[in-house]
Coordinates of C-alpha atoms in Angstrom, one line a residue:
M1 CA 117.7 19.9 57.4
S2 CA 116.0 16.9 56.2
R3 CA 116.8 15.5 53.0
Q4 CA 114.2 15.8 50.3
R5 CA 113.3 12.5 48.9
D6 CA 112.2 11.9 45.4
I7 CA 108.5 11.0 45.4
Q8 CA 107.7 8.4 42.7
P9 CA 104.1 7.1 42.0
Y10 CA 103.5 3.6 42.9
W11 CA 103.6 1.4 40.0
R12 CA 101.4 -1.7 39.8
P13 CA 100.7 -3.7 36.6
D14 CA 97.0 -4.1 35.7
F15 CA 96.4 -7.7 34.9
K16 CA 92.5 -7.5 34.8
I17 CA 90.7 -9.1 31.8
Q18 CA 87.7 -6.8 31.2
S19 CA 85.6 -9.4 29.4
T20 CA 85.7 -11.7 32.4
L21 CA 84.7 -9.1 34.9
P22 CA 81.0 -8.9 36.1
D23 CA 78.7 -6.1 35.0
I24 CA 78.3 -3.8 37.9
K25 CA 76.3 -1.1 36.2
V26 CA 73.4 0.3 38.2
V27 CA 70.9 0.0 35.3
R28 CA 71.4 -2.4 32.5
T29 CA 70.8 -0.9 29.1
D30 CA 70.1 -4.3 27.4
F31 CA 67.2 -5.0 29.8
I32 CA 65.5 -1.6 29.1
I33 CA 65.8 -2.2 25.4
N34 CA 64.4 -5.7 25.6
A35 CA 61.5 -4.4 27.8
I36 CA 60.6 -1.7 25.3
A37 CA 60.8 -4.1 22.5
V38 CA 58.4 -6.6 24.3
A39 CA 56.1 -3.7 25.1
L40 CA 56.0 -2.6 21.5
M41 CA 55.3 -6.1 20.4
L42 CA 52.4 -6.5 22.9
I43 CA 50.9 -3.1 21.8
A44 CA 51.2 -4.1 18.1
G45 CA 49.7 -7.5 18.8
F46 CA 46.8 -5.9 20.8
T47 CA 46.1 -3.4 18.1
L48 CA 46.1 -6.1 15.4
L49 CA 43.8 -8.3 17.5
Q50 CA 41.5 -5.3 18.0
R51 CA 41.4 -4.6 14.3
E52 CA 40.7 -8.2 13.5
Y53 CA 37.9 -8.3 16.0
R54 CA 36.4 -5.2 14.6
A55 CA 36.6 -6.6 11.1
Y56 CA 35.0 -9.8 12.2
S57 CA 32.2 -7.9 14.0
L58 CA 31.7 -5.7 10.9
H59 CA 31.5 -8.8 8.6
R60 CA 29.1 -10.5 10.9
S61 CA 26.9 -7.4 11.1
I62 CA 26.9 -7.1 7.3
A63 CA 26.0 -10.8 6.9
F64 CA 23.1 -10.3 9.4
M65 CA 21.9 -7.2 7.6
Q66 CA 22.0 -9.0 4.3
Q67 CA 20.1 -11.9 5.7
S68 CA 17.5 -9.5 7.1
I69 CA 17.3 -7.7 3.8
G70 CA 16.7 -11.0 2.0
E71 CA 14.0 -12.0 4.4
T72 CA 12.4 -8.5 4.2
E73 CA 12.6 -8.6 0.4
A74 CA 10.8 -11.9 0.3
N75 CA 8.1 -10.6 2.6
N76 CA 7.9 -7.4 0.6
N77 CA 7.5 -9.3 -2.7
Q78 CA 4.7 -11.4 -1.1
N79 CA 3.0 -8.3 0.3
L80 CA 3.3 -6.7 -3.2
K81 CA 1.6 -9.7 -4.7
I82 CA -1.2 -9.6 -2.1
S83 CA -1.6 -5.9 -2.7
E84 CA -1.8 -6.4 -6.5
R85 CA -4.4 -9.1 -6.0
F86 CA -6.3 -6.8 -3.7
R87 CA -6.1 -4.0 -6.2
E88 CA -7.4 -6.2 -9.0
S89 CA -10.2 -7.4 -6.7
A90 CA -11.0 -3.8 -5.7
Q91 CA -11.1 -2.8 -9.4
S92 CA -13.5 -5.6 -10.1
V93 CA -15.7 -4.5 -7.3
V94 CA -15.6 -0.9 -8.6
E95 CA -16.5 -2.1 -12.1
L96 CA -19.4 -4.2 -10.8
Q97 CA -20.6 -1.3 -8.8
S98 CA -20.5 0.9 -11.9
F99 CA -22.1 -1.8 -14.0
F100 CA -25.0 -2.5 -11.6
Y101 CA -25.3 1.1 -10.3
A102 CA -29.0 2.0 -9.9
P103 CA -29.8 5.6 -10.6
F104 CA -32.2 5.6 -7.6
V105 CA -33.1 3.5 -4.6
A106 CA -36.4 1.8 -4.0
H107 CA -37.7 3.9 -1.1
E108 CA -36.9 7.2 -2.8
L109 CA -38.7 5.9 -5.9
L110 CA -41.8 5.0 -4.0
A111 CA -41.8 8.3 -2.1
E112 CA -41.5 10.2 -5.4
L113 CA -44.3 8.3 -7.1
A114 CA -46.5 8.8 -4.0
R115 CA -45.8 12.6 -4.2
L116 CA -46.5 12.9 -7.9
K117 CA -49.7 10.7 -7.9
P118 CA -52.8 12.8 -8.6
A119 CA -55.8 12.3 -6.4
G120 CA -57.8 10.6 -9.2
L121 CA -55.3 7.7 -9.6
V122 CA -55.0 4.5 -7.6
F123 CA -51.9 2.3 -7.8
S124 CA -52.2 -1.5 -7.7
D125 CA -48.6 -2.5 -8.6
V126 CA -45.2 -0.8 -8.9
I127 CA -42.5 -3.0 -10.4
L128 CA -38.9 -2.0 -10.9
S129 CA -36.9 -4.3 -13.3
S130 CA -33.4 -4.1 -14.8
A131 CA -32.0 -5.6 -18.0
I132 CA -28.6 -6.0 -19.6
I133 CA -28.2 -4.6 -23.2
K134 CA -25.4 -5.2 -25.6
L135 CA -24.3 -2.2 -27.6
E136 CA -23.8 -2.8 -31.3
G137 CA -21.8 -1.0 -33.9
K138 CA -18.5 -1.1 -31.9
K139 CA -15.3 -3.1 -32.2
T140 CA -15.8 -4.6 -28.8
A141 CA -19.2 -5.5 -27.5
E142 CA -20.1 -3.5 -24.5
T143 CA -22.9 -4.2 -22.0
Q144 CA -24.9 -1.7 -20.0
M145 CA -27.8 -1.8 -17.6
T146 CA -31.3 -0.4 -18.4
Y147 CA -34.1 0.1 -15.9
E148 CA -37.9 0.1 -16.3
I149 CA -40.6 1.0 -13.9
N150 CA -44.1 -0.3 -14.5
I151 CA -47.0 1.2 -12.7
T152 CA -50.5 -0.4 -13.0
G153 CA -53.7 1.0 -11.4
D154 CA -57.1 2.5 -12.0
T155 CA -58.4 5.9 -12.7
R156 CA -61.8 7.6 -13.1
G157 CA -60.5 10.5 -15.2
L158 CA -58.2 10.5 -18.2
M159 CA -57.0 14.0 -17.4
A160 CA -55.5 12.7 -14.2
L161 CA -53.5 10.1 -16.1
T162 CA -52.3 12.8 -18.6
Q163 CA -51.2 15.0 -15.7
F164 CA -49.4 12.1 -14.0
K165 CA -47.4 11.4 -17.2
A166 CA -46.3 15.0 -17.5
T167 CA -45.2 15.2 -13.8
L168 CA -43.2 11.9 -14.3
Q169 CA -41.4 13.4 -17.3
A170 CA -40.5 16.5 -15.3
S171 CA -39.3 14.7 -12.1
S172 CA -35.6 15.1 -11.4
I173 CA -35.5 11.8 -9.5
L174 CA -37.0 9.9 -12.4
S175 CA -34.6 11.6 -14.9
P176 CA -31.2 10.9 -13.5
D177 CA -28.0 12.1 -15.2
G178 CA -26.6 9.9 -17.9
F179 CA -30.0 8.2 -18.8
A180 CA -32.5 8.9 -21.4
V181 CA -36.0 8.6 -20.0
V182 CA -39.1 7.6 -21.9
V183 CA -42.6 7.7 -20.3
D184 CA -45.4 5.8 -22.0
E185 CA -49.0 4.9 -20.9
S186 CA -51.6 2.5 -22.0
M187 CA -55.3 2.1 -21.0
Q188 CA -57.8 -0.7 -21.1
Q189 CA -61.5 -0.4 -21.9
R190 CA -63.4 1.7 -19.4
N191 CA -65.9 -0.1 -17.2
A192 CA -69.3 1.4 -18.0
K193 CA -70.8 0.5 -14.6
T194 CA -68.1 1.7 -12.3
G195 CA -66.5 4.3 -14.6
I196 CA -63.0 3.0 -13.8
T197 CA -60.4 2.7 -16.4
P198 CA -57.4 0.4 -15.8
F199 CA -54.1 1.9 -16.9
Q200 CA -50.4 1.1 -17.1
V201 CA -47.5 3.6 -17.1
S202 CA -44.0 2.5 -18.1
I203 CA -40.9 4.5 -17.4
S204 CA -37.8 3.3 -19.3
L205 CA -34.3 4.5 -18.4
T206 CA -31.6 3.8 -21.0
P207 CA -27.9 5.0 -20.8
A208 CA -27.8 8.2 -22.8
N209 CA -24.5 7.2 -24.6
S210 CA -25.8 3.9 -25.8
S211 CA -26.2 3.2 -29.5
T212 CA -28.5 0.6 -31.0
P213 CA -28.9 -2.0 -28.3
S214 CA -29.5 -5.7 -28.9
A215 CA -31.6 -7.9 -26.7
G216 CA -30.0 -8.9 -23.4
G217 CA -30.9 -10.7 -20.3
E218 CA -33.3 -9.3 -17.8
G219 CA -32.3 -8.7 -14.2

């Protein structure tokens, strides 16, 4: 029978210095931490640069828009001045048209006179004239236009002249709105040999709202 031996663990002193031993880890933790830190710094830097670029672009766009607004405002002010001058000129034209507005035109006047002329009358001249009158009795002197039609001719019967005067007074063309119409006639001495009497008919058109007029220039 074999003798049982006492088994003792092998004893060997550990003389290793841990700080001097190489790092034999499969993955180094310090490297991962440093990589993450660098990545975060890069992301932060990119985000900051992106924001700065956006801010720069925004400021540049604002400056460009302000410059455009300034140029547009200058052009707009110039256009407003031109428009104001045009409005004033247009108003002057309207005032001139109102001032020199004739209540009838020449061809309509001649056609109306030819229509109203009795058979016993002969026209030799038809003259249309205008004059400027100044209205008195107001704080500010106002001027208006008056018109006068002078018809000269010959007639063999006084009844035809009387009829012609009545038809002139009843004519709507020769009695326009806003005017007071006065028709007057005058005759010269009748020629005993021919039986012809020269006559003149005057038709005066004065603004109906005018007061006592003073003498003005003739147009």
